[in-house]
Coordinates of C-alpha atoms and ligand atoms in Angstrom, one line a residue:
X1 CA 124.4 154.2 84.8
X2 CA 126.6 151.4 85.4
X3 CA 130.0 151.8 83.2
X4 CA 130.8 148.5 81.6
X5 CA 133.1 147.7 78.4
X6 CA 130.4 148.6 75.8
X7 CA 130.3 152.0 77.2
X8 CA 134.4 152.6 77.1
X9 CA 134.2 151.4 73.6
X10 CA 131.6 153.9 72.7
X11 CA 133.7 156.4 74.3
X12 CA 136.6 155.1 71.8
X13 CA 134.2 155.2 68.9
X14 CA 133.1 159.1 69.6
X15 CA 136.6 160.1 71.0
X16 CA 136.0 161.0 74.2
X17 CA 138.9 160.5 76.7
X18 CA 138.5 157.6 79.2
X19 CA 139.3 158.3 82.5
X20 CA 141.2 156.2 84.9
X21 CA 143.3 156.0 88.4
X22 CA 144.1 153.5 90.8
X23 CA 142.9 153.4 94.1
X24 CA 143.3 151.8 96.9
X25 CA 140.3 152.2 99.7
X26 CA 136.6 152.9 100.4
X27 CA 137.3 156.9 100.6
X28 CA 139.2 157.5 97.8
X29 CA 136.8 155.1 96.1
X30 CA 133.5 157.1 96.9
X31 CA 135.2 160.5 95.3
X32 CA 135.8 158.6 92.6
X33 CA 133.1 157.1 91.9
X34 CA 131.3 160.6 92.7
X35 CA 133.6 162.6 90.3
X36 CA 132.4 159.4 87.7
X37 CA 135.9 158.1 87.1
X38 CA 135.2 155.9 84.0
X39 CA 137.1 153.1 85.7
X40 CA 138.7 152.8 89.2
X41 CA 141.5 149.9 89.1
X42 CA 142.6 148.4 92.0
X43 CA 146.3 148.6 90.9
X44 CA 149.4 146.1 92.5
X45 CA 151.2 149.4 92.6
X46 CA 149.1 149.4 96.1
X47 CA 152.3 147.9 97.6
X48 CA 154.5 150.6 96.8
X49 CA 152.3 153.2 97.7
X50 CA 150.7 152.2 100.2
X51 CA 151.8 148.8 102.0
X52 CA 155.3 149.9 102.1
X53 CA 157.1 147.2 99.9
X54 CA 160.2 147.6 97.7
X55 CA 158.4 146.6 94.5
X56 CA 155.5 144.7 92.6
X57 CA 156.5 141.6 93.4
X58 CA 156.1 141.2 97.2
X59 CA 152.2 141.7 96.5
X60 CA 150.0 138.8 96.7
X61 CA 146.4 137.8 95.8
X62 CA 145.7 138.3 99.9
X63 CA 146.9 142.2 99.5
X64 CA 144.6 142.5 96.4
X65 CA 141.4 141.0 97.8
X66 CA 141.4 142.7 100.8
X67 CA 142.3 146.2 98.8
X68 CA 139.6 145.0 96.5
X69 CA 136.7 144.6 98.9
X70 CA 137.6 147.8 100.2
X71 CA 137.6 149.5 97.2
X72 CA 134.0 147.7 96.0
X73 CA 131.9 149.1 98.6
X74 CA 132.9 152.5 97.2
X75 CA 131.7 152.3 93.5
X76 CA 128.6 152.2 92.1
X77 CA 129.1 153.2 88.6
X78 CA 132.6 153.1 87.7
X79 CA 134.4 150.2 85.9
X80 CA 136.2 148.5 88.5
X81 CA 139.2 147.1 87.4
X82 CA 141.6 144.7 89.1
X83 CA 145.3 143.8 88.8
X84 CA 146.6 140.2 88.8
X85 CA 149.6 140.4 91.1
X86 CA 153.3 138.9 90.6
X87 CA 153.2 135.1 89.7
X88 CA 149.1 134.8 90.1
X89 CA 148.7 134.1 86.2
X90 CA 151.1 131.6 85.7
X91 CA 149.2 129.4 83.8
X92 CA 145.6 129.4 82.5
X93 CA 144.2 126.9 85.3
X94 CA 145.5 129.1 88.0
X95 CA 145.1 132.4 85.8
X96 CA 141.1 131.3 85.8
X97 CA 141.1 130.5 89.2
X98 CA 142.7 133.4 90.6
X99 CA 140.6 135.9 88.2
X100 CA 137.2 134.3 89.3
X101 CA 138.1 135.2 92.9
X102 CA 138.3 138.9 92.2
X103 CA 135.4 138.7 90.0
X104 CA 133.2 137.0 93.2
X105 CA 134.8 139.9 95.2
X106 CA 133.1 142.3 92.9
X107 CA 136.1 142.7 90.0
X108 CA 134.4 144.0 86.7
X109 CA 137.7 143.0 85.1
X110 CA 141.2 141.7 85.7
X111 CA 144.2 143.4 84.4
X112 CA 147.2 141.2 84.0
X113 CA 151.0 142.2 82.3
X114 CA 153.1 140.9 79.3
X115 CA 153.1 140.4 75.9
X116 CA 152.7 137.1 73.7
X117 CA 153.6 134.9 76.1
X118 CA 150.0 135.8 77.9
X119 CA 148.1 135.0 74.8
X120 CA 147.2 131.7 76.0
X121 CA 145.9 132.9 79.4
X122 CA 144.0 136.0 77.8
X123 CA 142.8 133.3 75.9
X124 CA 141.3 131.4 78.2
X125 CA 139.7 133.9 80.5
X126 CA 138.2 135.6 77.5
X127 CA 136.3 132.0 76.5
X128 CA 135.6 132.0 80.2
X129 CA 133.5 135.3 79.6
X130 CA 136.0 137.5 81.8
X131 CA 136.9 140.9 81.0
X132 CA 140.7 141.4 80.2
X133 CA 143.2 144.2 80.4
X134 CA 146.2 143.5 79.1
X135 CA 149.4 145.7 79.5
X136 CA 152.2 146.4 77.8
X137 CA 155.5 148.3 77.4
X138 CA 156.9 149.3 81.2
X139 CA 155.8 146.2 83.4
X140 CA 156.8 146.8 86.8
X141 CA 155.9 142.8 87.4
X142 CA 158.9 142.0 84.8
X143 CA 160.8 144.9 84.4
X144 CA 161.2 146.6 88.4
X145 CA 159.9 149.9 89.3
X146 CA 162.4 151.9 87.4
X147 CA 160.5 152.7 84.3
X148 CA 162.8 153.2 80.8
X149 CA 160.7 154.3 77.7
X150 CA 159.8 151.8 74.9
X151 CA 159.6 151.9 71.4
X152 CA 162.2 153.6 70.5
X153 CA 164.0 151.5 68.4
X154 CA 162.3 150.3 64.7
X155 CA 162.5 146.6 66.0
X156 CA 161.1 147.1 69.5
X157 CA 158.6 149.8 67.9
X158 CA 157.3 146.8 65.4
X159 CA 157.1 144.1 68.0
X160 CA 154.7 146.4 70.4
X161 CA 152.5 147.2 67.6
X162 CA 152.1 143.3 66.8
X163 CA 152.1 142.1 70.3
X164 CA 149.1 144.7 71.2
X165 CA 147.3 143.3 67.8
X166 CA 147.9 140.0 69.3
X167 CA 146.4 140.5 72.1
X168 CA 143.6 142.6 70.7
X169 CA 143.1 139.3 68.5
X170 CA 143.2 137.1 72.1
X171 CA 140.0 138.7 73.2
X172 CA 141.4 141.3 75.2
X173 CA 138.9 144.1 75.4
X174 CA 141.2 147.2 77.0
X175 CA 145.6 147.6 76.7
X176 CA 147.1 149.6 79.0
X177 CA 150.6 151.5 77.5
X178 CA 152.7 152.3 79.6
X179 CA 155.9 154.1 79.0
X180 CA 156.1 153.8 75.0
X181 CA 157.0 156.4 72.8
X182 CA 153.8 158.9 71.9
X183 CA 154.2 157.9 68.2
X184 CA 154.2 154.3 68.8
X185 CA 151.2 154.8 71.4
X186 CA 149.2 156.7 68.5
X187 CA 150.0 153.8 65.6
X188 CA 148.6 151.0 68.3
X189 CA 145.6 153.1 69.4
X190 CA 144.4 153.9 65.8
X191 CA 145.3 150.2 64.7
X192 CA 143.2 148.7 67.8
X193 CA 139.6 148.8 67.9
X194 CA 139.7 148.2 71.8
X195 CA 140.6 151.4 74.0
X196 CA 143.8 152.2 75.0
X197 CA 144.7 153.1 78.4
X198 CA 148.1 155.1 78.6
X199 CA 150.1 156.0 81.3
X200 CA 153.8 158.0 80.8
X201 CA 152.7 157.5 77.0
X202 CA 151.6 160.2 75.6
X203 CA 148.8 162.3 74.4
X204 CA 146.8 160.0 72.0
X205 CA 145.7 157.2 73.6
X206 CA 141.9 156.4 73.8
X207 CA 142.1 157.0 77.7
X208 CA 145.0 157.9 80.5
X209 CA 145.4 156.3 83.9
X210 CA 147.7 157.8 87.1
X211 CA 148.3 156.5 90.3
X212 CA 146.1 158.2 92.5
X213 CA 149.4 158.9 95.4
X214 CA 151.1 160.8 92.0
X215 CA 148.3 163.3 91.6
X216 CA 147.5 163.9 95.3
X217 CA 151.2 164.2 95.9
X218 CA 152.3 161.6 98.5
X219 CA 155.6 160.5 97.8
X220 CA 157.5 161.2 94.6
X221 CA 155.6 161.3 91.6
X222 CA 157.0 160.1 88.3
X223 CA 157.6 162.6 85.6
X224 CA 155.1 161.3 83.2
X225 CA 152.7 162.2 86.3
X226 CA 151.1 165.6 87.0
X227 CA 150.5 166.5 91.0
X228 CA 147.3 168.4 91.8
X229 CA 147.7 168.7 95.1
X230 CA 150.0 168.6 98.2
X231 CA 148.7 166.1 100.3
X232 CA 151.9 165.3 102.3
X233 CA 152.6 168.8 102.9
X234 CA 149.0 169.3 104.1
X235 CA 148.7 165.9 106.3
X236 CA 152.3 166.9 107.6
X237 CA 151.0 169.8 108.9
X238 CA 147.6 168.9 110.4
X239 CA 149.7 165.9 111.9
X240 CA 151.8 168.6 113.4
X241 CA 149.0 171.3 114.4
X242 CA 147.3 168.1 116.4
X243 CA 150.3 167.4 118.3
X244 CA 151.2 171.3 119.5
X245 CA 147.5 171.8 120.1
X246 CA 147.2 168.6 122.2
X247 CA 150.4 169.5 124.3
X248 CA 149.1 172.7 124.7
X249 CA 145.9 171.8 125.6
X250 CA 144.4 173.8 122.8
X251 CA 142.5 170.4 122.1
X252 CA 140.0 169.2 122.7
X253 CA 138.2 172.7 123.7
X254 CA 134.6 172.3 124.8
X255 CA 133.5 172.0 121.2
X256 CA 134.8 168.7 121.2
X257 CA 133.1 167.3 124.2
X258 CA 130.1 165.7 125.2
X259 CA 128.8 166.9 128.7
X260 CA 126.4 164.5 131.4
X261 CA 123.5 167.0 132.9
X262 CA 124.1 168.6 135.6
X263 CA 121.4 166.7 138.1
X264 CA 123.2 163.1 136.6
X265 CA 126.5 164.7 137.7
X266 CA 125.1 166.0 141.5
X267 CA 123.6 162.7 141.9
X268 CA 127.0 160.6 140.9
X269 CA 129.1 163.3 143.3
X270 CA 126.8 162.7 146.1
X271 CA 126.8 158.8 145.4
X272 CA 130.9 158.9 145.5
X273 CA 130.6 161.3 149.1
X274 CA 128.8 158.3 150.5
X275 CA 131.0 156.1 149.4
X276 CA 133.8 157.3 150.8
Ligands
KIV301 O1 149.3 149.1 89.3 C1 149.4 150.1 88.7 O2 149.4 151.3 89.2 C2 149.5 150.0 87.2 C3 149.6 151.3 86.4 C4 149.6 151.0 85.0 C5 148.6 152.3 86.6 O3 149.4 149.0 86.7

């Protein structure tokens, strides 16, 4: 079954976590999609982890698409969820216009950061009929990739919990938390009706989301993250295994090689004696 906002707002209603993580490419997509991954979100932290830029705001609606399309041809069933990248929600004509080209690239939804000042774009793609994520607390878009918790203070504790009703009341149908004080998190995701996603926030929130590099362990994972594998250790060393078997000539052995029959070969031999 295909997983679309009327099933992550069941899985609200009967409390039952919702699974999500970003990803990046076709693989990773298909193992997603096969270990049914409530929703697989294309994330702009795909420059950081994998294009190589210093932060969120070198990506562009180019890196998206193309991650996008990549990413598409891998899911069948999962939400597929999209980020709007630094400076492509602006304002609501070009928040519309850039949204509807990830939609006809395949986008179930767009995800886009900030607080009230978005309410007039989540706005207008909701009345467009387009699914909206809105996120709050850490935005890497505003605030740079070092992530500092919030709500911790009464006065920033009060404004998150109004700005996610806010949005809520907007039309956004999914908030993604990240970096807010567990308490906080709890009070917004029992206040909303629409799930929350968290991420670094906690244990109460309707559904969590990682970056899929953080769990797999390439690069340095943020605390909030958990790694459940080694995967820079373990490509390090197959990296390094190919190279001393190649330079030993331990590869390729005859396993890896395709072979012409013998009469082909005696013919070509006797064809390159005549030649000569
Ligand atoms: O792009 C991203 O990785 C995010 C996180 C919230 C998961 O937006």
């Amino acid at each position: 079954m295909k997983k679309d906002i009327a099933y992550l707002q069941t899985k609200k209603q009967q409390h039952q976590p919702i699974t999500v993580l970003t990803c990046y490419d076709y693989p990773t997509a298909c193992m997603q999609d096969a270990a049914e991954i409530d929703i697989v979100f294309v994330g702009d932290s795909v420059g950081t982890n994998i294009l190589g830029y210093k932060s969120e705001m070198e990506v562009t609606m180019a890196d998206m698409l193309h991650h996008l399309k990549a990413v598409r041809r891998g899911v069948t069933y999962a939400y597929l969820l999209v980020d709007m990248p630094y400076a492509s929600d602006r304002n609501t004509k070009q928040a519309v216009a850039n949204a509807n080209v990830f939609l006809d690239n395949g986008a179930d939804g767009i995800k886009l950061e900030g607080g009230t000042e978005k309410i007039p774009i989540v706005t207008a793609l909701t009345e467009q009929g387009i699914d909206v994520c809105t996120h709050i607390g850490h935005n890497p878009q505003i605030h740079g990739t070092r992530a500092s918790t919030h709500g911790k203070t009464v006065a920033k504790a009060k404004e998150l919990i109004q700005t996610a009703s806010a949005l809520e009341n907007a039309g956004a149908k999914l908030i993604v938390l990240e970096k807010i004080t567990e308490e906080i998190s709890q009070i917004i995701t029992d206040t909303l009706d629409i799930p929350t996603i968290g991420i670094g926030s906690g244990r109460y929130c309707d559904g969590q989301v990682l970056v899929i590099n953080d769990i797999l362990g390439i690069g340095t994972p943020f605390r909030h993250a958990k790694r459940y594998q080694d995967y820079s250790q373990l490509t390090l060393e197959a990296i390094c295994q190919y190279k001393q078997e190649v330079e030993n000539g331990d590869f390729p052995t005859d396993a890896n090689v395709v072979h012409i029959a013998a009469d082909k070969l005696a013919r070509i031999q006797k064809w390159l004696e005549a030649e000569r």
